[in-house]
């Protein structure tokens, strides 16, 4: 065969290969990966802005070496950190679980974002803190056709009998298409309301409705794509169903738990980027057994403190059932109690790690906690989240003292926050 003939044949073969579906597909996949990588690099270069709140809190601290160290970080630079976890986004000021809330959290440097996962009537997964919170977190009651489908329609307050206003609207009451008609709002209601418009108010005076015009509600799949674009990682929480399971007689808890993981697999999200959470230990054990790559980072949200009839005490190991070693033996690697469970006061009244915190670390468990910036003003001790150290809390700046103990002495690996900029500032300043 002549050289000219060989060159001609090679050209024809190359043209055929380039035109073949397999090669075109491979080329397109390569372009998609390149685009994804470029998009990821752009998102990682996001100009993190923590805003004025961290500076206010630092200046509000009592004089101390910690305050002076934090003051020295005032000019940054600030950058995204996985220590800072957007709890429902940034719901201190933005409607929770909305696109706008998540974008605000990412802008404040949250390296991980949370979608609380529940399901609709047609078994589609959506981001909501509770299956039955639509009446306080969305405008569903203002849409008559959808309000009529609520488990419990709006009932006005009755001042004569003292009955408060009420309603109950669940994602399982409506389809996904109907869910997408909703606007997210600040989580609140007015128990004295006699009209729907009044009931949809009630936002706490230390929050704001400034960004609550119409928050964009999201499906779980949409949250995955948004977080990918924002360059963050994922911590979905499988919420306890408010309806009997199996739902509609056939949708089981296990199918629900599997569906959540499947949506990450379908989106080709690496398991190492996902921290699935649940208050139900059985969900965590299911992931450990059936999805071990995801189960490796499954987070057991420890809610044993609120189980009726229990005497849970963070400083009394006999009240922890199962205990830390038993959890580790079952495969659990990450535990996440509320802030107060990890803290106590020493004889001098200083904030120190609780027995629970020490035992979790000794057992080899990683610890995440919640939720920073959720307690409102701390003049009176901080309420639920700081109840174990309330005598040491009398101003907003004290929350940074608690955060410092959690980070440097308890050794938490992440903090959920309703306003991630504060945690980002601390983590960046301390090199976390």
CSV table of C-alpha atoms in Angstrom, one decimal, residues 264-411:
chain,number,residue,atom,x,y,z
A,264,UNK,CA,-26.3,12.2,45.4
A,265,UNK,CA,-25.2,9.2,43.4
A,266,UNK,CA,-27.4,10.2,40.4
A,267,UNK,CA,-25.7,13.7,40.6
A,268,UNK,CA,-22.3,12.0,40.7
A,269,UNK,CA,-21.4,13.7,44.0
A,270,UNK,CA,-18.5,11.9,45.8
A,271,UNK,CA,-19.5,10.2,49.0
A,272,UNK,CA,-16.6,12.0,50.7
A,273,UNK,CA,-18.4,15.3,50.1
A,274,UNK,CA,-21.6,14.3,51.9
A,275,UNK,CA,-22.4,14.1,55.6
A,276,UNK,CA,-25.9,12.5,55.8
A,277,UNK,CA,-27.7,13.2,59.1
A,278,UNK,CA,-30.5,11.8,61.1
A,279,UNK,CA,-31.9,11.9,64.7
A,280,UNK,CA,-33.0,8.3,64.1
A,281,UNK,CA,-30.1,6.0,64.8
A,282,UNK,CA,-31.7,3.4,62.6
A,283,UNK,CA,-31.3,5.6,59.6
A,284,UNK,CA,-27.6,6.1,60.4
A,285,UNK,CA,-27.2,2.3,60.8
A,286,UNK,CA,-29.0,1.7,57.5
A,287,UNK,CA,-26.5,3.9,55.6
A,288,UNK,CA,-23.6,2.3,57.4
A,289,UNK,CA,-24.8,-1.2,56.3
A,290,UNK,CA,-26.3,-0.5,52.8
A,291,UNK,CA,-24.3,2.6,51.7
A,292,UNK,CA,-21.0,2.2,53.5
A,293,UNK,CA,-19.2,4.9,51.4
A,294,UNK,CA,-21.8,7.4,52.6
A,295,UNK,CA,-22.3,5.8,56.0
A,296,UNK,CA,-18.6,6.5,56.8
A,297,UNK,CA,-19.6,10.2,57.3
A,298,UNK,CA,-23.2,9.6,58.5
A,299,UNK,CA,-24.0,11.9,61.4
A,300,UNK,CA,-26.0,10.7,64.4
A,301,UNK,CA,-27.9,13.8,65.6
A,302,UNK,CA,-28.1,13.0,69.3
A,303,UNK,CA,-31.6,14.0,70.5
A,304,UNK,CA,-31.8,11.7,73.5
A,305,UNK,CA,-32.1,14.7,75.7
A,306,UNK,CA,-35.7,15.2,74.6
A,307,UNK,CA,-36.9,11.6,74.8
A,308,UNK,CA,-39.9,11.6,77.2
A,309,UNK,CA,-39.2,9.7,80.4
A,310,UNK,CA,-35.5,9.8,80.1
A,311,UNK,CA,-33.1,11.6,82.5
A,312,UNK,CA,-30.4,12.4,80.1
A,313,UNK,CA,-27.5,14.3,81.8
A,314,UNK,CA,-24.4,15.4,79.8
A,315,UNK,CA,-22.3,14.8,82.9
A,316,UNK,CA,-23.7,11.4,83.9
A,317,UNK,CA,-22.6,8.6,81.6
A,318,UNK,CA,-25.1,6.2,83.1
A,319,UNK,CA,-27.9,8.2,81.3
A,320,UNK,CA,-26.4,7.7,77.8
A,321,UNK,CA,-28.0,4.7,76.3
A,322,UNK,CA,-26.3,3.5,74.1
A,323,UNK,CA,-23.0,4.7,75.5
A,324,UNK,CA,-20.2,6.1,73.3
A,325,UNK,CA,-18.3,2.8,72.9
A,326,UNK,CA,-21.5,1.0,71.9
A,327,UNK,CA,-22.1,3.7,69.2
A,328,UNK,CA,-18.6,3.2,67.9
A,329,UNK,CA,-19.0,-0.5,67.9
A,330,UNK,CA,-22.2,-0.1,65.7
A,331,UNK,CA,-20.2,1.8,63.1
A,332,UNK,CA,-21.1,5.4,64.1
A,333,UNK,CA,-18.2,7.8,63.5
A,334,UNK,CA,-19.7,11.2,63.8
A,335,UNK,CA,-22.1,12.5,66.6
A,336,UNK,CA,-23.9,15.8,66.8
A,337,UNK,CA,-25.6,17.0,70.0
A,338,UNK,CA,-26.8,20.5,70.7
A,339,UNK,CA,-24.2,23.0,72.0
A,340,UNK,CA,-25.2,22.8,75.7
A,341,UNK,CA,-24.6,19.1,75.9
A,342,UNK,CA,-20.9,19.6,75.2
A,343,UNK,CA,-20.3,22.3,77.7
A,344,UNK,CA,-20.4,22.8,81.5
A,345,UNK,CA,-19.0,25.1,84.1
A,346,UNK,CA,-16.0,24.3,86.4
A,347,UNK,CA,-15.7,25.3,90.0
A,348,UNK,CA,-14.6,28.8,89.1
A,349,UNK,CA,-17.6,29.3,86.8
A,350,UNK,CA,-15.6,29.0,83.5
A,351,UNK,CA,-16.9,27.2,80.5
A,352,UNK,CA,-15.3,23.8,80.0
A,353,UNK,CA,-16.0,20.6,78.1
A,354,UNK,CA,-18.7,18.3,79.6
A,355,UNK,CA,-18.2,14.7,80.5
A,356,UNK,CA,-20.2,13.8,77.4
A,357,UNK,CA,-17.7,15.8,75.2
A,358,UNK,CA,-14.7,14.1,76.8
A,359,UNK,CA,-16.2,10.6,76.5
A,360,UNK,CA,-17.1,11.1,72.8
A,361,UNK,CA,-13.6,12.2,72.0
A,362,UNK,CA,-12.1,9.4,74.1
A,363,UNK,CA,-14.2,6.9,72.1
A,364,UNK,CA,-12.8,8.2,68.9
A,365,UNK,CA,-16.0,10.0,67.7
A,366,UNK,CA,-15.9,13.1,65.6
A,367,UNK,CA,-18.2,15.8,67.0
A,368,UNK,CA,-20.3,18.4,65.2
A,369,UNK,CA,-22.7,20.7,67.1
A,370,UNK,CA,-25.7,23.0,66.6
A,371,UNK,CA,-26.8,25.8,66.3
A,372,UNK,CA,-24.8,29.0,66.6
A,373,UNK,CA,-26.5,32.3,66.1
A,374,UNK,CA,-29.9,30.8,66.8
A,375,UNK,CA,-30.5,31.9,70.4
A,376,UNK,CA,-31.0,35.6,69.7
A,377,UNK,CA,-29.7,38.2,72.2
A,378,UNK,CA,-27.8,36.5,75.1
A,379,UNK,CA,-28.3,39.0,77.9
A,380,UNK,CA,-30.4,36.5,79.8
A,381,UNK,CA,-28.1,33.5,79.3
A,382,UNK,CA,-28.9,32.2,75.8
A,383,UNK,CA,-31.9,30.0,76.5
A,384,UNK,CA,-31.9,26.4,75.2
A,385,UNK,CA,-28.5,26.3,73.4
A,386,UNK,CA,-26.5,27.7,76.4
A,387,UNK,CA,-28.5,26.3,79.3
A,388,UNK,CA,-25.7,24.3,80.8
A,389,UNK,CA,-23.5,27.4,81.0
A,390,UNK,CA,-26.1,30.2,81.4
A,391,UNK,CA,-24.5,31.7,84.5
A,392,UNK,CA,-21.4,32.5,82.4
A,393,UNK,CA,-23.4,34.1,79.6
A,394,UNK,CA,-24.5,37.7,79.9
A,395,UNK,CA,-23.7,39.4,76.6
A,396,UNK,CA,-23.6,38.5,72.9
A,397,UNK,CA,-19.8,38.4,72.8
A,398,UNK,CA,-19.9,35.5,75.2
A,399,UNK,CA,-21.0,33.2,72.4
A,400,UNK,CA,-17.4,33.5,71.0
A,401,UNK,CA,-16.0,32.3,74.3
A,402,UNK,CA,-18.3,29.2,74.1
A,403,UNK,CA,-17.3,28.7,70.4
A,404,UNK,CA,-13.6,28.8,71.4
A,405,UNK,CA,-14.1,26.2,74.1
A,406,UNK,CA,-16.0,24.0,71.6
A,407,UNK,CA,-13.3,24.4,68.9
A,408,UNK,CA,-10.0,24.2,71.0
A,409,UNK,CA,-11.0,22.1,74.0
A,410,UNK,CA,-13.9,19.9,72.9
A,411,UNK,CA,-12.4,19.6,69.4
